[in-house]
Amino acid sequence: MRASDLSHHVSKWFDGSGPGADIVISSRIRLARNLAGYEFLPCLTTRRQAEVMEKLTKALLSLELGEAVFFIDVDASSALEQDVLVERHLISRQHARSKGPRGAVIAPSESFTAMINEEDHLRIQVFKTGLQLRECWQQIDRIDSCIEEKVDYAFDPGYGYLTACPTNVGTGIRVSVMVHLPALKMTGQIDKFFNAARDSDLMVRGLFGEGTEAVGDFFQVSNQVTLGVSEEQIVDEFVDLIVPKITQYEAMAREVLLNQQSDAVDDKIQRALGVLRSARLISSQEALFLLSHVRLGINLGRVDGISIDAVNELFMLTQPAHLQMNSGGALDADHRDAMRAKMIRSKLCVN
Amino acid sequence: MRASDLSHHVSKWFDGSGPGADIVISSRIRLARNLAGYEFLPCLTTRRQAEVMEKLTKALLSLELGEAVFFIDVDASSALEQDVLVERHLISRQHARSKGPRGAVIAPSESFTAMINEEDHLRIQVFKTGLQLRECWQQIDRIDSCIEEKVDYAFDPGYGYLTACPTNVGTGIRVSVMVHLPALKMTGQIDKFFNAARDSDLMVRGLFGEGTEAVGDFFQVSNQVTLGVSEEQIVDEFVDLIVPKITQYEAMAREVLLNQQSDAVDDKIQRALGVLRSARLISSQEALFLLSHVRLGINLGRVDGISIDAVNELFMLTQPAHLQMNSGGALDADHRDAMRAKMIRSKLCVN
């Protein structure tokens, strides 16, 4: 299985089918682990990096997840293949553009992915659609134990799991939800969300695009503290406190839009749809921005005849690397913009 | 006949039917005249201003133009009625908002209009669709002579016709064409046009909207010199030199768009149409801007199923005063924007 086999469809975690997925797109838990007896990256020699990869790949490929996981040699992959994996959140941009022996082990459903020799020797992730953090935790905890039966993790009785960066030490856990907050953005209340997140020691990043910018009103909210609290405590705080608060903010903002600014919100939604159905050239940033409004429109019941599936598919497949992979190779920006516009029209236009 | 009787349809001069009207929307000639024995405005007392109005109205109402002209008491008109006349280019904004006895005499076809007690005692104008400046001149010269048979114009054998502002003295003529130059704008060459106009002592102003801004790529090009040249010379220069040059510039820019930037121009045109067909709120400025692109699209053969008539109608009837007059009274900006969007959708949408 290769990146090109994944690039034709939407990742399961983004399909909008999970609980509360009109606001909480997906849940993700990541664990950072390192092998005992090996230096942290980047102090690891290439030869020893290859040894780490061999050991971990073997352990990961023997996992029994109900589907056969597959290995991708990231170092041997083309830039386009790497970018497809990045756009699907299966590997990090840092992992894609790094050097030396490194790989990924991925479940075809994309509910599980592991990066080998990224910042740590091993980073495993479980994704689920909607708010399913407890389910993510149960699954990743089981996977982690299975791996630990086959390899020796670097572990300190005082600190817990040891990691390359001290911010991950202890549990090595990162719990995150991807949320869609277009109404908070439209009503000018997004700062309220940012402030509340900062006060709770949460990190907020954009879901799509490079860096931390949040294109299309998608945000990734994650914990920053990994030491001194148990994994269950972190998950419970997300499920019982943080996510309900974010969801409530956004839901209230949607109510305000519907009840007090229905002309303005319909205008934004319909214009977005009008431009998507008409444009002959469209950048990925603009497409995300407009699709975000259409997604809101569908969730508010203000758009007829377009499924959330169609919109989710466009979110994912109009990304630059997906677009190029699915059209057979590298394209310059102008051609990508033309092809993206064509794909969107064919998906959203009636005729 | 009243302003409200005019407000439902497009002025003849804007109907796009004249020669070369894909670029030269319309032709206009205006003459400035004053009565002998009366002070110029604003030195004229209200009583004597009323006398001037009475004399001129009488002379104008007896004109035989093949249609019965009608009088509008501008001072007694509501602001909305005045604004409809301004939006139709039948009176100036200055005339609408001035004080004291003043009026307009208008032909129902709107090919002829006279302002009484604007900057001069009398300003008569003839409008025609497309490039028809010679025809405008023949008609206005004849009308001017008919009026002169009934009143005494202030005339000096050395200077010619005397006017309130020295820039009009001599012939008192202003010759102008309204041109649509979207391709020069899109290709970034509009400055070439401005520079050429300035070098030829021409004045360029916007056609729609207040002030001199050119919304929707419509420009009004007129002469500045009125002294020392004959009316025929000015008209000839426009018809033989100025207008062909402008038309050639724009036509070449349209060729460039079609041949070298067809994706980009189709994108602009289709986006404009998409937004016009989708928006729930739209300002008059944005409507003009987008309709201008659609007009270009029709003239380039890139838009199917929409007539130039429909677009011209929208240009005129979506203006703020027209919109309010046709919906029965004053509306705030939000309601105007909603009503404008609705009118545009009903005109441009298939279903």
XYZ file of C-alpha atoms in Angstrom:
702
model
C 0.000 0.000 0.000
C 1.273 3.465 -0.870
C 0.365 7.107 -0.419
C -1.285 7.062 -3.852
C -3.677 4.360 -2.637
C -4.926 6.634 0.130
C -5.229 9.828 -1.844
C -8.594 9.133 -3.489
C -10.803 9.177 -0.444
C -11.492 10.973 2.806
C -9.768 9.787 5.985
C -12.228 8.054 8.277
C -11.470 10.548 11.065
C -12.634 13.401 8.827
C -15.857 11.866 7.560
C -18.087 13.787 9.943
C -19.893 10.675 11.151
C -18.800 10.642 14.783
C -20.637 11.951 17.858
C -20.944 15.754 17.809
C -18.978 15.936 14.573
C -20.774 19.091 13.415
C -18.392 20.900 15.809
C -15.849 18.304 17.006
C -14.515 16.868 13.764
C -12.253 14.289 15.306
C -10.331 13.072 18.327
C -6.678 12.149 18.399
C -4.288 10.775 20.985
C -0.544 10.539 20.411
C 2.091 8.856 22.577
C 5.829 9.611 22.377
C 8.159 6.706 23.108
C 11.874 5.947 22.808
C 13.862 2.744 22.877
C 16.049 2.023 25.896
C 19.737 1.770 25.050
C 19.626 4.144 22.086
C 20.511 7.834 21.989
C 17.737 10.313 21.338
C 17.506 11.772 17.846
C 19.419 13.668 16.466
C 22.389 12.228 18.434
C 21.698 8.830 16.917
C 24.055 7.760 14.120
C 22.534 6.749 10.816
C 23.480 3.139 11.416
C 21.810 3.051 14.839
C 18.820 4.975 13.456
C 18.393 2.128 10.962
C 18.529 -0.377 13.836
C 15.801 1.521 15.713
C 13.678 1.558 12.583
C 14.126 -2.161 12.033
C 13.163 -3.079 15.598
C 10.156 -0.789 15.707
C 8.896 -1.682 12.241
C 8.974 -5.349 13.146
C 7.036 -4.735 16.360
C 4.497 -2.493 14.641
C 3.862 -4.796 11.679
C 2.934 -7.590 14.076
C 0.168 -5.507 15.682
C -3.276 -7.034 15.473
C -5.686 -4.162 14.833
C -8.358 -5.959 12.830
C -6.728 -4.668 9.655
C -3.252 -5.266 8.232
C -1.010 -2.268 8.865
C 1.529 -1.346 6.210
C 4.977 0.277 6.219
C 6.069 3.334 4.259
C 9.757 4.146 3.906
C 9.472 7.918 4.267
C 13.089 8.543 3.299
C 12.572 6.701 0.009
C 9.237 8.378 -0.731
C 8.885 11.195 -3.229
C 8.113 14.683 -1.944
C 4.609 14.343 -3.376
C 3.999 11.046 -1.554
C 5.313 12.576 1.661
C 3.043 15.590 1.240
C -0.024 13.409 0.762
C 0.739 11.739 4.101
C 1.210 15.146 5.727
C -2.066 16.464 4.304
C -3.800 13.387 5.714
C -2.194 14.053 9.143
C -0.542 10.616 9.029
C 2.954 12.034 9.401
C 4.226 15.468 10.415
C 5.775 17.925 7.997
C 8.950 17.676 10.075
C 9.002 13.895 9.574
C 8.465 14.267 5.836
C 11.321 16.711 5.347
C 13.809 15.170 7.804
C 16.821 13.017 6.822
C 17.999 9.477 7.477
C 16.224 6.153 8.005
C 12.656 6.907 9.053
C 9.262 5.473 8.288
C 5.595 5.250 9.023
C 3.341 2.322 9.843
C -0.251 3.011 8.960
C -3.579 1.214 9.253
C -5.535 1.399 5.954
C -8.503 2.952 7.789
C -6.057 5.624 9.013
C -7.362 5.223 12.558
C -3.806 4.288 13.576
C -0.472 5.656 12.435
C 3.069 5.472 13.795
C 6.061 7.638 12.946
C 9.476 6.047 13.403
C 12.461 8.337 13.981
C 10.585 11.603 14.010
C 11.428 13.753 17.079
C 11.260 10.586 19.195
C 12.071 7.043 18.093
C 8.381 6.270 18.067
C 5.217 8.303 17.983
C 1.969 6.406 17.738
C -1.390 8.022 17.096
C -5.005 6.935 17.147
C -7.657 8.989 15.330
C -11.410 8.730 15.574
C -14.261 10.708 14.072
C -16.212 13.015 16.410
C -15.650 13.192 20.142
C -14.264 9.745 21.035
C -11.261 10.515 23.192
C -11.960 7.748 25.708
C -12.205 5.245 22.861
C -8.957 6.614 21.442
C -7.292 6.194 24.836
C -8.488 2.618 25.266
C -7.189 1.672 21.848
C -3.829 3.451 22.006
C -3.177 2.161 25.525
C -3.728 -1.404 24.286
C -1.496 -0.819 21.228
C 1.191 0.726 23.407
C 1.174 -2.350 25.669
C 1.446 -4.678 22.692
C 4.480 -2.792 21.400
C 6.029 -2.715 24.862
C 5.857 -6.518 24.941
C 8.288 -6.572 22.029
C 10.675 -3.676 22.677
C 12.222 -1.955 25.686
C 10.961 1.625 26.144
C 13.189 4.237 27.807
C 11.423 4.645 31.134
C 12.397 6.249 34.435
C 10.524 5.303 37.598
C 10.574 8.951 38.734
C 9.837 10.753 35.473
C 7.963 8.142 33.488
C 8.550 7.773 29.748
C 11.639 9.652 28.612
C 11.366 11.804 25.499
C 13.693 13.839 23.299
C 11.965 17.061 24.301
C 11.263 17.595 28.040
C 7.777 18.948 27.285
C 6.680 15.400 26.459
C 8.278 13.607 29.356
C 6.124 11.586 31.785
C 3.082 10.259 30.005
C 4.338 11.314 26.576
C 0.714 11.894 25.746
C -0.835 14.499 23.541
C -4.616 14.557 23.557
C -6.294 16.697 20.921
C -9.577 17.466 19.266
C -10.095 19.111 15.912
C -12.932 21.576 16.090
C -14.817 23.608 13.487
C -15.668 27.045 14.873
C -16.989 29.143 11.984
C -19.723 30.821 14.034
C -17.311 32.005 16.725
C -15.198 33.430 13.915
C -18.129 35.089 12.127
C -19.501 36.641 15.292
C -16.083 37.990 16.238
C -15.859 35.882 19.401
C -12.968 33.653 18.420
C -10.671 35.504 20.828
C -12.910 34.363 23.669
C -12.053 30.811 22.656
C -8.325 31.550 22.361
C -8.248 33.204 25.772
C -10.134 30.375 27.443
C -7.764 27.868 25.833
C -4.685 29.768 27.028
C -6.069 30.024 30.550
C -6.508 26.237 30.584
C -2.923 25.581 29.396
C -4.152 24.318 26.057
C -2.396 24.736 22.739
C -4.436 25.843 19.706
C -3.223 25.345 16.141
C -4.701 25.393 12.656
C -5.840 22.092 11.241
C -4.993 22.644 7.605
C -2.163 24.479 5.970
C 1.348 24.997 7.222
C 2.275 26.612 10.488
C -0.284 27.566 13.049
C -2.646 29.660 10.937
C -6.212 28.417 11.080
C -7.572 28.382 7.559
C -11.231 27.572 7.187
C -11.985 27.989 10.886
C -10.622 24.571 11.858
C -8.593 24.423 15.047
C -6.654 21.705 16.823
C -6.836 21.977 20.602
C -4.346 19.932 22.632
C -2.885 19.578 26.116
C 0.535 20.970 26.962
C 1.137 19.253 30.311
C 2.388 15.645 30.229
C 4.120 15.326 33.598
C 2.431 14.798 36.957
C -1.005 13.894 35.662
C -2.282 10.539 34.496
C -3.430 9.899 30.955
C -6.961 9.254 32.210
C -7.031 12.601 34.019
C -6.064 14.448 30.843
C -8.661 12.584 28.765
C -11.369 13.126 31.397
C -10.649 16.848 31.517
C -11.054 17.067 27.744
C -14.216 15.007 27.587
C -15.954 16.424 30.645
C -14.798 20.046 30.717
C -12.877 21.411 27.774
C -14.788 20.039 24.807
C -18.275 20.709 26.265
C -17.218 24.330 26.870
C -15.914 24.832 23.318
C -18.982 23.116 21.875
C -21.262 25.302 23.950
C -19.511 28.515 22.808
C -19.809 27.533 19.161
C -23.381 26.290 19.461
C -24.419 29.567 21.108
C -22.711 31.553 18.380
C -24.584 29.485 15.766
C -27.846 30.263 17.541
C -27.022 33.966 17.476
C -26.264 33.795 13.766
C -29.511 32.002 12.990
C -31.714 34.155 15.174
C -30.180 37.589 14.915
C -28.110 37.678 11.742
C -29.810 35.233 9.422
C -29.511 37.505 6.366
C -25.814 38.036 6.961
C -25.079 34.362 7.572
C -27.126 33.255 4.564
C -25.255 35.827 2.516
C -21.879 34.431 3.579
C -22.955 30.815 3.024
C -24.584 31.414 -0.343
C -21.749 33.587 -1.599
C -19.273 30.865 -0.631
C -21.305 28.319 -2.536
C -21.729 30.699 -5.472
C -17.999 31.283 -5.774
C -17.154 27.586 -5.368
C -19.639 26.714 -8.104
C -18.351 29.439 -10.430
C -14.621 29.962 -9.990
C -12.289 28.818 -12.746
C -9.192 29.310 -10.594
C -9.109 28.797 -6.861
C -6.271 28.506 -4.349
C -6.308 25.852 -1.642
C -6.520 28.531 1.047
C -9.590 30.145 -0.513
C -11.203 26.763 -1.114
C -10.803 25.854 2.575
C -12.181 29.219 3.628
C -15.261 28.895 1.415
C -15.852 25.196 2.101
C -15.833 26.045 5.794
C -18.800 28.380 5.243
C -20.636 25.753 3.222
C -19.999 23.173 5.956
C -21.527 25.579 8.464
C -24.478 26.131 6.112
C -25.163 22.415 5.866
C -24.896 21.986 9.637
C -27.291 24.919 10.150
C -29.763 23.480 7.665
C -29.354 26.480 5.322
C -28.005 24.587 2.314
C -30.015 22.073 0.341
C -28.825 19.367 -1.997
C -25.207 19.174 -0.865
C -24.044 16.445 1.478
C -21.504 16.939 4.221
C -19.651 14.015 2.614
C -19.162 15.961 -0.588
C -17.784 18.930 1.331
C -15.484 16.784 3.473
C -14.177 15.083 0.373
C -13.377 18.466 -1.170
C -11.610 19.630 2.002
C -9.248 16.723 1.743
C -8.876 16.091 -1.971
C -8.372 19.704 -3.055
C -5.213 20.010 -0.967
C -2.177 20.597 -3.223
C -0.468 17.210 -2.878
C -3.729 15.247 -3.162
C -4.661 17.198 -6.251
C -1.323 16.460 -7.906
C -1.187 12.832 -6.827
C -4.665 12.223 -8.215
C -3.909 13.947 -11.506
C -0.744 11.994 -12.129
C 2.108 14.271 -11.135
C 3.524 17.669 -10.292
C 1.535 20.693 -11.469
C 2.398 24.370 -11.164
C 0.194 26.591 -9.000
C -1.895 27.942 -11.913
C -2.732 24.465 -13.147
C -3.506 23.307 -9.616
C -5.860 26.251 -9.167
C -7.632 25.427 -12.432
C -7.893 21.724 -11.612
C -9.069 22.432 -8.074
C -11.809 24.749 -9.386
C -12.890 22.091 -11.886
C -13.055 19.391 -9.217
C -15.111 21.627 -6.934
C -17.536 22.586 -9.706
C -18.074 18.994 -10.753
C -18.813 18.049 -7.131
C -21.023 21.000 -6.180
C -22.800 21.955 -9.383
C -26.196 20.538 -10.130
C -25.515 19.853 -13.779
C -44.976 62.753 -15.589
C -42.812 62.267 -12.498
C -39.539 60.695 -11.422
C -41.473 57.623 -10.294
C -42.741 57.138 -13.856
C -39.170 56.884 -15.130
C -37.752 54.674 -12.432
C -39.004 51.330 -13.741
C -36.998 51.107 -16.927
C -33.575 51.699 -18.429
C -32.816 55.074 -20.012
C -32.662 54.807 -23.791
C -29.073 56.114 -23.781
C -28.014 53.171 -21.618
C -29.734 50.388 -23.525
C -26.589 49.261 -25.346
C -28.234 49.358 -28.765
C -26.196 52.123 -30.400
C -23.192 51.842 -32.700
C -20.137 50.445 -30.883
C -22.055 50.285 -27.623
C -20.067 47.322 -26.327
C -17.405 49.926 -25.487
C -18.980 53.348 -26.071
C -22.148 53.174 -24.015
C -23.504 56.549 -24.959
C -22.860 60.022 -26.310
C -23.864 63.278 -24.685
C -23.624 66.946 -25.574
C -24.452 69.708 -23.125
C -24.723 73.444 -23.771
C -24.533 76.114 -21.056
C -26.619 79.256 -21.625
C -27.712 82.275 -19.632
C -30.399 84.863 -20.170
C -29.384 88.400 -21.106
C -30.380 91.010 -18.522
C -30.216 88.627 -15.530
C -27.384 88.204 -13.065
C -25.558 84.891 -13.005
C -26.425 82.484 -10.239
C -25.863 82.721 -7.269
C -26.101 86.563 -7.470
C -29.670 86.239 -8.703
C -32.371 87.001 -6.135
C -34.989 84.366 -5.503
C -37.614 86.536 -7.196
C -35.529 86.989 -10.339
C -34.559 83.301 -10.226
C -38.294 82.525 -10.418
C -38.620 84.876 -13.405
C -35.762 83.083 -15.203
C -37.404 79.764 -14.497
C -40.749 80.950 -15.806
C -39.309 82.295 -19.058
C -37.167 79.246 -19.729
C -39.812 76.709 -18.770
C -42.239 78.348 -21.186
C -39.691 78.272 -24.013
C -38.704 74.681 -23.292
C -42.251 73.340 -23.005
C -43.003 74.657 -26.476
C -40.160 72.652 -28.039
C -41.220 70.217 -30.727
C -39.108 67.107 -30.285
C -41.517 64.471 -31.556
C -42.486 63.754 -27.933
C -44.085 65.982 -25.303
C -41.491 67.232 -22.846
C -42.501 67.603 -19.209
C -41.478 69.878 -16.352
C -40.283 68.832 -12.915
C -40.134 71.382 -10.097
C -36.863 70.204 -8.552
C -37.232 72.431 -5.485
C -40.602 70.847 -4.698
C -39.418 67.292 -5.329
C -38.599 64.881 -2.542
C -34.978 63.890 -1.990
C -35.828 60.441 -3.350
C -37.341 61.882 -6.545
C -34.324 64.124 -6.970
C -31.965 61.197 -6.503
C -33.768 59.127 -9.140
C -33.195 61.965 -11.621
C -29.534 62.170 -10.594
C -29.049 58.426 -10.961
C -30.557 58.663 -14.460
C -28.126 61.518 -15.303
C -31.087 63.813 -16.017
C -30.016 66.391 -13.455
C -26.757 66.925 -11.568
C -26.343 66.165 -7.879
C -25.564 69.860 -7.411
C -28.898 70.786 -9.023
C -30.755 68.307 -6.832
C -29.300 69.621 -3.579
C -29.284 73.350 -4.421
C -31.865 75.887 -3.170
C -34.414 78.213 -4.688
C -36.623 78.050 -7.791
C -35.119 75.512 -10.151
C -36.430 72.837 -12.425
C -35.883 70.338 -15.161
C -37.574 69.829 -18.511
C -37.251 66.284 -19.719
C -38.257 64.310 -22.799
C -39.899 60.987 -21.813
C -37.335 59.073 -23.913
C -34.655 60.875 -21.846
C -32.787 61.781 -25.020
C -33.228 65.435 -24.039
C -33.068 67.114 -20.644
C -32.701 70.716 -19.515
C -31.715 72.028 -16.090
C -32.989 75.477 -15.172
C -31.041 77.482 -12.588
C -28.253 75.015 -12.016
C -24.796 76.643 -12.316
C -26.081 78.527 -15.373
C -29.630 79.670 -16.028
C -29.968 76.927 -18.595
C -28.131 73.737 -19.352
C -29.540 71.587 -22.125
C -28.355 68.080 -22.861
C -28.906 65.520 -25.605
C -28.106 61.844 -24.980
C -27.870 59.034 -27.493
C -26.931 55.388 -27.222
C -23.543 54.334 -28.635
C -21.242 56.654 -30.537
C -23.589 59.250 -32.031
C -21.957 62.561 -31.196
C -22.635 64.129 -34.611
C -26.308 63.215 -34.276
C -26.302 64.674 -30.753
C -24.772 67.881 -32.087
C -27.294 68.237 -34.916
C -30.170 67.783 -32.520
C -28.929 70.029 -29.713
C -27.946 72.763 -32.169
C -31.476 72.741 -33.546
C -33.007 72.773 -30.044
C -30.682 75.597 -29.006
C -31.819 77.669 -32.001
C -35.492 77.042 -31.200
C -34.961 78.245 -27.627
C -32.973 81.255 -28.822
C -35.976 82.303 -30.939
C -37.945 82.736 -27.706
C -35.415 84.125 -25.208
C -32.375 86.411 -25.295
C -29.143 84.573 -24.474
C -26.254 86.431 -22.834
C -23.827 86.637 -25.752
C -20.691 88.627 -26.387
C -19.422 89.037 -29.971
C -15.830 88.554 -28.755
C -16.235 85.759 -26.227
C -19.357 84.013 -27.441
C -21.895 82.655 -24.973
C -21.303 83.989 -21.471
C -21.382 81.525 -18.600
C -21.234 81.621 -14.801
C -17.916 79.807 -14.783
C -15.230 80.999 -17.235
C -14.321 77.431 -18.130
C -17.552 77.176 -20.106
C -17.443 80.504 -21.899
C -17.437 80.632 -25.707
C -19.315 77.673 -27.100
C -20.583 76.581 -23.669
C -20.325 73.073 -25.006
C -19.409 69.903 -23.210
C -19.043 66.862 -25.422
C -18.747 63.523 -23.681
C -18.837 59.806 -24.194
C -19.455 57.165 -21.578
C -17.133 54.240 -22.085
C -16.874 50.799 -20.534
C -13.225 49.798 -20.137
C -13.131 46.624 -18.034
C -10.355 44.972 -20.053
C -8.007 47.959 -19.691
C -8.697 47.797 -15.967
C -8.184 44.017 -15.725
C -4.954 44.085 -17.706
C -3.589 46.916 -15.584
C -3.451 49.345 -18.510
C -6.063 51.831 -17.357
C -3.336 54.377 -16.545
C -2.395 54.386 -20.216
C -5.911 55.594 -20.901
C -5.799 58.216 -18.133
C -2.469 59.546 -19.360
C -3.603 59.728 -22.986
C -6.746 61.559 -21.862
C -4.776 64.061 -19.803
C -2.383 64.707 -22.681
C -5.373 65.490 -24.915
C -6.880 67.961 -22.396
C -9.757 65.624 -21.681
C -11.528 65.201 -18.378
C -12.252 61.665 -17.118
C -14.855 60.949 -14.443
C -16.742 57.944 -13.128
C -20.141 57.282 -14.615
C -21.911 55.917 -11.584
C -21.630 56.795 -7.953
C -20.750 60.084 -6.386
C -17.595 62.033 -7.028
C -15.118 61.048 -9.643
C -14.501 57.432 -8.655
C -15.113 55.014 -11.486
C -17.097 52.123 -10.108
C -17.678 49.257 -12.459
C -15.109 50.427 -14.991
C -17.400 53.034 -16.552
C -15.808 56.349 -17.419
C -17.097 59.627 -18.770
C -14.637 61.347 -21.086
C -15.293 65.003 -21.922
C -13.635 68.074 -23.404
C -12.285 70.840 -21.196
C -11.758 73.581 -23.805
C -14.794 75.605 -24.868
C -13.220 78.838 -26.110
C -11.507 79.370 -29.459
C -12.701 76.208 -31.157
C -15.984 75.574 -32.911
C -18.511 73.042 -31.724
C -17.992 71.050 -34.923
C -14.235 70.901 -34.355
C -14.712 69.502 -30.860
C -17.213 66.901 -32.070
C -15.004 65.928 -35.018
C -12.000 65.446 -32.771
C -14.018 63.113 -30.534
C -15.513 61.106 -33.380
C -12.412 60.867 -35.568
C -9.555 60.737 -33.068
C -10.383 60.374 -29.398
C -13.074 57.717 -29.402
C -11.381 55.465 -32.006
C -8.214 55.547 -29.895
C -10.008 54.606 -26.667
C -11.997 51.918 -28.465
C -8.824 50.501 -29.966
C -7.060 50.367 -26.582
C -9.967 48.537 -24.983
C -10.493 46.183 -27.928
C -6.811 45.229 -27.868
C -6.965 44.617 -24.133
C -10.004 42.372 -24.682
C -8.059 40.424 -27.307
C -5.195 39.966 -24.868
C -7.572 38.704 -22.199
C -9.207 36.228 -24.556
C -6.001 34.940 -26.099
C -3.519 35.020 -23.254
C -5.489 35.032 -20.012
C -8.680 33.206 -20.822
C -8.673 31.198 -17.571
C -8.193 34.320 -15.490
C -10.854 36.305 -17.337
C -13.341 33.435 -17.231
C -12.625 33.131 -13.530
C -13.410 36.813 -12.936
C -16.550 36.721 -15.073
C -17.918 33.493 -13.617
C -17.139 34.500 -10.046
C -18.969 37.782 -10.612
C -21.966 35.906 -11.931
C -21.734 33.362 -9.121
C -21.757 36.040 -6.438
C -24.565 38.010 -8.101
C -26.662 34.867 -8.301
C -25.942 33.899 -4.684
C -25.577 36.967 -2.506
C -28.300 37.760 0.008
C -26.900 41.214 0.739
C -25.125 43.350 -1.817
C -24.119 47.014 -1.863
C -24.666 49.168 -4.938
C -20.904 49.570 -5.358
C -20.269 45.836 -5.350
C -23.210 45.231 -7.674
C -21.822 47.723 -10.198
C -18.375 46.167 -9.935
C -19.683 42.644 -10.536
C -22.207 43.609 -13.224
C -19.360 45.288 -15.078
C -17.551 41.933 -15.276
C -20.707 40.187 -16.449
C -21.243 42.853 -19.116
C -17.692 42.209 -20.348
C -18.388 38.475 -20.327
C -21.469 38.892 -22.497
C -19.617 41.173 -24.913
C -16.760 38.651 -25.126
C -19.174 35.801 -25.774
C -18.167 34.049 -22.522
C -21.584 34.138 -20.836
C -24.594 32.247 -22.078
C -28.239 32.803 -21.304
C -28.032 36.343 -19.980
C -28.943 39.297 -22.160
C -27.136 42.600 -22.118
C -30.591 44.131 -21.546
C -30.950 42.300 -18.248
C -27.548 43.517 -17.103
C -28.195 47.108 -18.198
C -31.494 47.071 -16.363
C -29.744 45.919 -13.202
C -27.084 48.627 -13.527
C -29.771 51.253 -13.483
C -32.489 49.827 -11.263
C -30.258 48.600 -8.442
C -29.040 52.131 -7.719
C -30.140 53.235 -4.234
C -32.805 55.780 -5.189
C -34.277 53.596 -7.930
C -34.462 50.682 -5.561
C -36.289 52.722 -2.944
C -38.584 54.466 -5.414
C -39.614 51.141 -6.908
C -40.218 49.551 -3.535
C -42.407 52.349 -2.295
C -40.220 54.473 -0.046
C -37.122 55.039 2.025
C -35.234 51.931 3.142
C -32.165 51.690 5.352
C -28.925 50.386 3.851
C -29.382 46.806 5.138
C -32.842 46.523 3.622
C -31.634 48.063 0.372
C -28.800 45.536 0.218
C -31.238 42.660 0.794
C -33.716 43.970 -1.786
C -30.958 44.639 -4.322
C -29.648 41.084 -3.915
C -33.168 39.702 -4.368
C -33.765 41.742 -7.514
C -30.452 40.618 -8.994
C -31.109 36.946 -8.198
C -34.555 37.030 -9.727
C -33.136 38.585 -12.896
C -30.016 36.429 -13.270
C -30.984 33.060 -11.827
C -32.270 30.371 -14.100
C -35.047 29.226 -11.809
